[in-house]
Amino acid sequence: MGLNLKDLVVREKTTLEAFSTKVIAIDAYNAIYQFLASIRGPDGLQLTDSEGRITSHLSGLLYRNVNFLSLGIKPVYVFDGKPPSLKTAEIERRKQTKKDATVKYEKAIAEGNMEDARKFAQQTTSMKDGMVKESKKFLTYFGIPYIDAPSEGEATAAHLTNTGQAYASASQDYDSILCGAKRLVRNFTSSGRRKIPNRNTYIDVLPEIIETQKTLDAIGLTREKLIDVGILIGTDFNPNGFERIGPKTAMKMIKQYSRLEDIPQIQEQLQEIDFQQIRQIFLNPDVADVDEIVFNEVDYDGITSYLVNERNFSEDRIQSTLNRLKKALEKKSQNLDQWF
DNA sequence: CTAGTATA
DNA sequence: TATACTAGG
C-alpha cells in the first residue's frame, strides 16, 4: 500500500527510452504483484499451465524485460527479505482484505457479474514462495541479476541509488523516497495502459521520475522531516496514520513544529506507536551491500524451453518475442562497433 | 500487463 | 494512422 505522498512530490513525465544504458533497481515484489493482479482472463482467473500452476508473473516478466533489454535498460530486481516486525499489523490487514475480496468474488461469480468478479479477484492476489523462486530462475535465463534484500526490497533498491550502482529505483510505492532513494521511477513500463476503476475506459500512464532532492527543495523539508510527515499520514508501520490528518495538515504541522514530539495536539496518539523505530526503518534501513552487479548474455534456448516445454506458452509467440529482442540487441552491438 | 488484431 | 478490444496460459 505504501504511503500517500502523491500530492507532495515533484514528478516529471519521462519515457522508457530515457533510461537506456542505465541500471534500474526494480522493486521485484511490487512488479510481480502487479502482474499477478492484472494478467488475468475476463473471469478474473490468472493464466495457468497444463498443471494448473499460475503463469501470469512469467508472462509479465517476459514482455517487460524484453522491452527493457531491447532499449538497453539494465534492470536489477530486488526481492524482499523478512519484513520489519512493525509491519505485522499491515500484513494482517492485507490478509483480511484478501479474505473479504474472496467472499465478494464468489458472490459476484454466483450473480454472473463478471466485471465485479474480475475486480475482486484482483484484490485476492497473493504471491507464493514458488512464484518468487520461478521468477528468479526466469530472470537468470535473461542474464538479469537479482538481489535478495535482508528486509524491505525498497530500502536496498534505494541504497543502490546512493552507492551509484543504480540510477534510480523503480516502484509504484513512494516509500523509496523516505528510504532515501536519489530517484524514484513510477510507471516504469512501455505501455502504461491502466483501466479506470468502475469505468470501461483506459488511459495511458507515462513513466514519471521523482528526484528526491527536488521534492525536498520544493516543499522545504529535510528527509528527516518528510519521514515525520509520512508517519503522520500513515505508513506500512502505522497504517492508520493519525486521525483527521492528511498530507496537507501533516505538512503544516511539521513545518510549524519540526518534529512529531513537538506537535502538541498529537501527543496522546503518538504514545500509541513506536515512532522512533518507524523513523529508523526509513532512515537506517537494513540493506544488502552488493559487490558488483553482473549482467549476463540472454539464454534464448533456456527461455524457450522453460516457457514452451514446461509452462505451455505458445512457441510461436515466444519465438517472435525473442526474435524482436535478438534484433534489438544486434542493432545495439552494431551501433557500439561503430565506435571502434 | 502487453502484443497483436480488428475497427473507424 | 489512431484507437479499441481481446487473447494470452
mmCIF file of C-alpha atoms in Angstrom, chain A residues 6-215:
data_model
loop_
_atom_site.group_PDB
_atom_site.id
_atom_site.type_symbol
_atom_site.label_atom_id
_atom_site.label_comp_id
_atom_site.label_asym_id
_atom_site.label_seq_id
_atom_site.Cartn_x
_atom_site.Cartn_y
_atom_site.Cartn_z
ATOM 1 C CA LYS A 6 1.485 11.826 -4.300
ATOM 2 C CA ASP A 7 0.306 15.346 -3.560
ATOM 3 C CA LEU A 8 3.682 16.367 -2.155
ATOM 4 C CA VAL A 9 6.266 15.058 -4.614
ATOM 5 C CA VAL A 10 7.643 16.810 -7.672
ATOM 6 C CA ARG A 11 7.212 14.469 -10.621
ATOM 7 C CA GLU A 12 8.386 14.802 -14.190
ATOM 8 C CA LYS A 13 6.971 12.886 -17.118
ATOM 9 C CA THR A 14 9.560 10.881 -18.993
ATOM 10 C CA THR A 15 9.924 7.895 -21.312
ATOM 11 C CA LEU A 16 11.423 4.431 -21.037
ATOM 12 C CA GLU A 17 13.968 5.390 -23.699
ATOM 13 C CA ALA A 18 15.412 7.971 -21.329
ATOM 14 C CA PHE A 19 16.730 5.099 -19.190
ATOM 15 C CA SER A 20 18.760 3.451 -21.932
ATOM 16 C CA THR A 21 22.171 2.241 -20.602
ATOM 17 C CA LYS A 22 21.069 2.919 -17.022
ATOM 18 C CA VAL A 23 20.919 0.361 -14.216
ATOM 19 C CA ILE A 24 17.494 0.478 -12.579
ATOM 20 C CA ALA A 25 16.813 -1.231 -9.253
ATOM 21 C CA ILE A 26 13.353 -2.704 -9.551
ATOM 22 C CA ASP A 27 11.177 -3.447 -6.564
ATOM 23 C CA ALA A 28 10.603 -7.082 -7.577
ATOM 24 C CA TYR A 29 7.690 -7.762 -5.277
ATOM 25 C CA ASN A 30 5.915 -4.635 -6.463
ATOM 26 C CA ALA A 31 6.354 -5.543 -10.151
ATOM 27 C CA ILE A 32 5.454 -9.221 -9.859
ATOM 28 C CA TYR A 33 2.472 -8.489 -7.677
ATOM 29 C CA GLN A 34 1.095 -6.204 -10.361
ATOM 30 C CA PHE A 35 1.498 -8.905 -12.999
ATOM 31 C CA LEU A 36 -0.319 -11.371 -10.783
ATOM 32 C CA ALA A 37 -3.096 -8.881 -10.141
ATOM 33 C CA SER A 38 -3.667 -7.767 -13.686
ATOM 34 C CA ILE A 39 -2.720 -10.566 -16.081
ATOM 35 C CA ARG A 40 -5.989 -12.424 -15.929
ATOM 36 C CA GLY A 41 -8.820 -13.600 -18.085
ATOM 37 C CA PRO A 42 -12.233 -11.904 -18.184
ATOM 38 C CA ASP A 43 -13.427 -14.131 -15.336
ATOM 39 C CA GLY A 44 -10.651 -12.826 -13.132
ATOM 40 C CA LEU A 45 -8.668 -16.058 -13.125
ATOM 41 C CA GLN A 46 -4.926 -15.942 -13.703
ATOM 42 C CA LEU A 47 -3.210 -17.642 -16.622
ATOM 43 C CA THR A 48 -2.051 -21.175 -15.826
ATOM 44 C CA ASP A 49 -0.066 -24.016 -17.369
ATOM 45 C CA SER A 50 -1.362 -27.542 -18.012
ATOM 46 C CA GLU A 51 -0.794 -28.444 -14.368
ATOM 47 C CA GLY A 52 -2.829 -25.506 -13.160
ATOM 48 C CA ARG A 53 0.203 -23.562 -11.948
ATOM 49 C CA ILE A 54 -0.082 -19.775 -12.354
ATOM 50 C CA THR A 55 1.979 -18.249 -15.165
ATOM 51 C CA SER A 56 0.860 -14.593 -15.110
ATOM 52 C CA HIS A 57 4.075 -13.431 -13.455
ATOM 53 C CA LEU A 58 6.178 -15.163 -16.113
ATOM 54 C CA SER A 59 4.171 -13.572 -18.895
ATOM 55 C CA GLY A 60 4.618 -10.133 -17.372
ATOM 56 C CA LEU A 61 8.327 -10.593 -16.724
ATOM 57 C CA LEU A 62 8.861 -11.883 -20.260
ATOM 58 C CA TYR A 63 7.384 -8.944 -22.145
ATOM 59 C CA ARG A 64 8.584 -6.275 -19.772
ATOM 60 C CA ASN A 65 12.178 -7.491 -19.681
ATOM 61 C CA VAL A 66 12.271 -7.936 -23.448
ATOM 62 C CA ASN A 67 11.305 -4.273 -23.671
ATOM 63 C CA PHE A 68 13.875 -3.205 -21.098
ATOM 64 C CA LEU A 69 16.733 -5.118 -22.706
ATOM 65 C CA SER A 70 15.707 -4.036 -26.208
ATOM 66 C CA LEU A 71 16.031 -0.429 -25.097
ATOM 67 C CA GLY A 72 19.379 -1.078 -23.434
ATOM 68 C CA ILE A 73 17.934 -0.637 -19.942
ATOM 69 C CA LYS A 74 19.729 -2.715 -17.299
ATOM 70 C CA PRO A 75 17.224 -3.933 -14.737
ATOM 71 C CA VAL A 76 18.306 -5.434 -11.429
ATOM 72 C CA TYR A 77 15.467 -6.925 -9.405
ATOM 73 C CA VAL A 78 15.482 -6.506 -5.641
ATOM 74 C CA PHE A 79 13.479 -9.095 -3.683
ATOM 75 C CA ASP A 80 12.075 -8.590 -0.199
ATOM 76 C CA GLY A 81 13.553 -10.402 2.769
ATOM 77 C CA LYS A 82 11.986 -10.565 6.204
ATOM 78 C CA PRO A 83 9.560 -7.704 6.845
ATOM 79 C CA PRO A 84 10.195 -5.478 9.873
ATOM 80 C CA SER A 85 8.174 -6.719 12.846
ATOM 81 C CA LEU A 86 6.293 -3.407 12.911
ATOM 82 C CA LYS A 87 4.732 -4.404 9.591
ATOM 83 C CA THR A 88 2.727 -7.235 11.178
ATOM 84 C CA ALA A 89 -0.452 -5.186 11.584
ATOM 85 C CA GLU A 90 -0.358 -4.070 7.962
ATOM 86 C CA ILE A 91 0.299 -7.623 6.764
ATOM 87 C CA GLU A 92 -2.693 -8.831 8.792
ATOM 88 C CA ARG A 93 -4.817 -6.037 7.384
ATOM 89 C CA ARG A 94 -3.898 -7.087 3.839
ATOM 90 C CA LYS A 95 -4.735 -10.720 4.619
ATOM 91 C CA GLN A 96 -8.153 -9.669 5.833
ATOM 92 C CA THR A 97 -8.734 -7.556 2.716
ATOM 93 C CA LYS A 98 -7.973 -10.616 0.606
ATOM 94 C CA LYS A 99 -10.363 -12.763 2.617
ATOM 95 C CA ASP A 100 -13.127 -10.214 2.185
ATOM 96 C CA ALA A 101 -12.365 -9.947 -1.517
ATOM 97 C CA THR A 102 -12.614 -13.741 -1.885
ATOM 98 C CA VAL A 103 -16.139 -13.675 -0.483
ATOM 99 C CA LYS A 104 -17.101 -10.784 -2.752
ATOM 100 C CA TYR A 105 -15.553 -12.594 -5.725
ATOM 101 C CA GLU A 106 -17.616 -15.708 -5.116
ATOM 102 C CA LYS A 107 -20.756 -13.645 -4.721
ATOM 103 C CA ALA A 108 -20.080 -11.799 -7.986
ATOM 104 C CA ILE A 109 -19.471 -15.100 -9.795
ATOM 105 C CA ALA A 110 -22.702 -16.528 -8.407
ATOM 106 C CA GLU A 111 -24.539 -13.451 -9.647
ATOM 107 C CA GLY A 112 -22.821 -13.638 -13.021
ATOM 108 C CA ASN A 113 -21.343 -10.146 -12.599
ATOM 109 C CA MET A 114 -18.046 -10.667 -14.402
ATOM 110 C CA GLU A 115 -16.783 -7.130 -14.070
ATOM 111 C CA ASP A 116 -17.060 -7.218 -10.289
ATOM 112 C CA ALA A 117 -15.699 -10.751 -10.273
ATOM 113 C CA ARG A 118 -12.573 -9.597 -12.035
ATOM 114 C CA LYS A 119 -12.168 -6.602 -9.761
ATOM 115 C CA PHE A 120 -12.467 -8.644 -6.572
ATOM 116 C CA ALA A 121 -10.312 -11.454 -7.944
ATOM 117 C CA GLN A 122 -7.534 -8.892 -8.419
ATOM 118 C CA GLN A 123 -7.851 -7.949 -4.767
ATOM 119 C CA THR A 124 -7.279 -11.563 -3.718
ATOM 120 C CA THR A 125 -3.830 -11.599 -5.351
ATOM 121 C CA SER A 126 -1.136 -13.202 -3.252
ATOM 122 C CA MET A 127 2.430 -14.131 -4.014
ATOM 123 C CA LYS A 128 3.548 -17.662 -3.229
ATOM 124 C CA ASP A 129 7.130 -18.713 -2.455
ATOM 125 C CA GLY A 130 7.175 -20.816 -5.610
ATOM 126 C CA MET A 131 6.467 -17.761 -7.738
ATOM 127 C CA VAL A 132 9.433 -15.942 -6.248
ATOM 128 C CA LYS A 133 11.683 -18.932 -6.996
ATOM 129 C CA GLU A 134 10.341 -19.213 -10.548
ATOM 130 C CA SER A 135 10.782 -15.506 -11.156
ATOM 131 C CA LYS A 136 14.416 -15.619 -10.018
ATOM 132 C CA LYS A 137 15.120 -18.612 -12.221
ATOM 133 C CA PHE A 138 13.418 -16.889 -15.132
ATOM 134 C CA LEU A 139 15.432 -13.690 -14.674
ATOM 135 C CA THR A 140 18.590 -15.782 -14.712
ATOM 136 C CA TYR A 141 17.708 -17.083 -18.194
ATOM 137 C CA PHE A 142 17.613 -13.443 -19.262
ATOM 138 C CA GLY A 143 21.024 -12.791 -17.744
ATOM 139 C CA ILE A 144 19.296 -10.272 -15.474
ATOM 140 C CA PRO A 145 20.704 -10.034 -11.938
ATOM 141 C CA TYR A 146 18.642 -10.043 -8.769
ATOM 142 C CA ILE A 147 19.423 -9.200 -5.181
ATOM 143 C CA ASP A 148 17.960 -10.673 -2.025
ATOM 144 C CA ALA A 149 17.352 -7.808 0.374
ATOM 145 C CA PRO A 150 17.647 -8.624 4.088
ATOM 146 C CA SER A 151 14.414 -6.731 4.762
ATOM 147 C CA GLU A 152 12.317 -4.376 2.638
ATOM 148 C CA GLY A 153 13.319 -4.526 -1.036
ATOM 149 C CA GLU A 154 12.673 -0.808 -1.471
ATOM 150 C CA ALA A 155 15.318 0.013 1.122
ATOM 151 C CA THR A 156 18.030 -1.938 -0.671
ATOM 152 C CA ALA A 157 16.915 -0.502 -4.012
ATOM 153 C CA ALA A 158 17.203 2.986 -2.526
ATOM 154 C CA HIS A 159 20.639 2.133 -1.151
ATOM 155 C CA LEU A 160 21.844 1.134 -4.628
ATOM 156 C CA THR A 161 20.930 4.578 -5.966
ATOM 157 C CA ASN A 162 23.187 6.108 -3.328
ATOM 158 C CA THR A 163 26.193 3.850 -3.903
ATOM 159 C CA GLY A 164 25.895 4.793 -7.563
ATOM 160 C CA GLN A 165 25.230 1.184 -8.532
ATOM 161 C CA ALA A 166 21.775 2.097 -9.795
ATOM 162 C CA TYR A 167 20.482 5.266 -11.419
ATOM 163 C CA ALA A 168 17.023 5.013 -9.941
ATOM 164 C CA SER A 169 14.694 2.786 -8.001
ATOM 165 C CA ALA A 170 11.555 1.637 -9.791
ATOM 166 C CA SER A 171 8.391 1.072 -7.800
ATOM 167 C CA GLN A 172 4.833 2.339 -7.588
ATOM 168 C CA ASP A 173 5.221 2.995 -3.874
ATOM 169 C CA TYR A 174 6.509 6.270 -2.516
ATOM 170 C CA ASP A 175 8.338 4.579 0.369
ATOM 171 C CA SER A 176 11.548 4.681 -1.700
ATOM 172 C CA ILE A 177 11.688 8.426 -1.157
ATOM 173 C CA LEU A 178 11.540 8.101 2.606
ATOM 174 C CA CYS A 179 14.161 5.345 2.321
ATOM 175 C CA GLY A 180 16.426 7.950 0.744
ATOM 176 C CA ALA A 181 16.452 6.886 -2.896
ATOM 177 C CA LYS A 182 18.059 9.528 -5.087
ATOM 178 C CA ARG A 183 15.440 8.948 -7.754
ATOM 179 C CA LEU A 184 12.229 7.022 -7.937
ATOM 180 C CA VAL A 185 10.626 5.999 -11.242
ATOM 181 C CA ARG A 186 6.933 5.191 -11.256
ATOM 182 C CA ASN A 187 5.033 3.573 -14.135
ATOM 183 C CA PHE A 188 8.263 2.066 -15.388
ATOM 184 C CA THR A 189 6.604 0.392 -18.393
ATOM 185 C CA SER A 190 6.261 0.987 -22.101
ATOM 186 C CA SER A 191 2.527 0.870 -22.457
ATOM 187 C CA GLY A 192 1.309 2.061 -19.086
ATOM 188 C CA ARG A 193 -2.269 1.228 -20.034
ATOM 189 C CA ARG A 194 -4.463 1.466 -16.967
ATOM 190 C CA LYS A 195 -8.097 0.744 -16.513
ATOM 191 C CA ILE A 196 -10.046 3.476 -14.792
ATOM 192 C CA PRO A 197 -11.846 1.896 -11.834
ATOM 193 C CA ASN A 198 -15.539 1.235 -12.450
ATOM 194 C CA ARG A 199 -15.347 2.550 -15.986
ATOM 195 C CA ASN A 200 -14.713 0.760 -19.213
ATOM 196 C CA THR A 201 -12.040 3.183 -20.333
ATOM 197 C CA TYR A 202 -8.284 3.139 -20.337
ATOM 198 C CA ILE A 203 -5.681 5.857 -20.134
ATOM 199 C CA ASP A 204 -2.025 5.868 -20.998
ATOM 200 C CA VAL A 205 0.155 6.420 -17.975
ATOM 201 C CA LEU A 206 3.669 7.554 -18.792
ATOM 202 C CA PRO A 207 6.757 6.811 -16.709
ATOM 203 C CA GLU A 208 7.470 9.593 -14.248
ATOM 204 C CA ILE A 209 10.626 10.387 -12.374
ATOM 205 C CA ILE A 210 10.824 11.870 -8.912
ATOM 206 C CA GLU A 211 14.143 13.376 -7.897
ATOM 207 C CA THR A 212 14.113 13.250 -4.133
ATOM 208 C CA GLN A 213 16.245 16.371 -3.700
ATOM 209 C CA LYS A 214 13.956 18.379 -5.995
ATOM 210 C CA THR A 215 10.959 17.337 -3.952
#
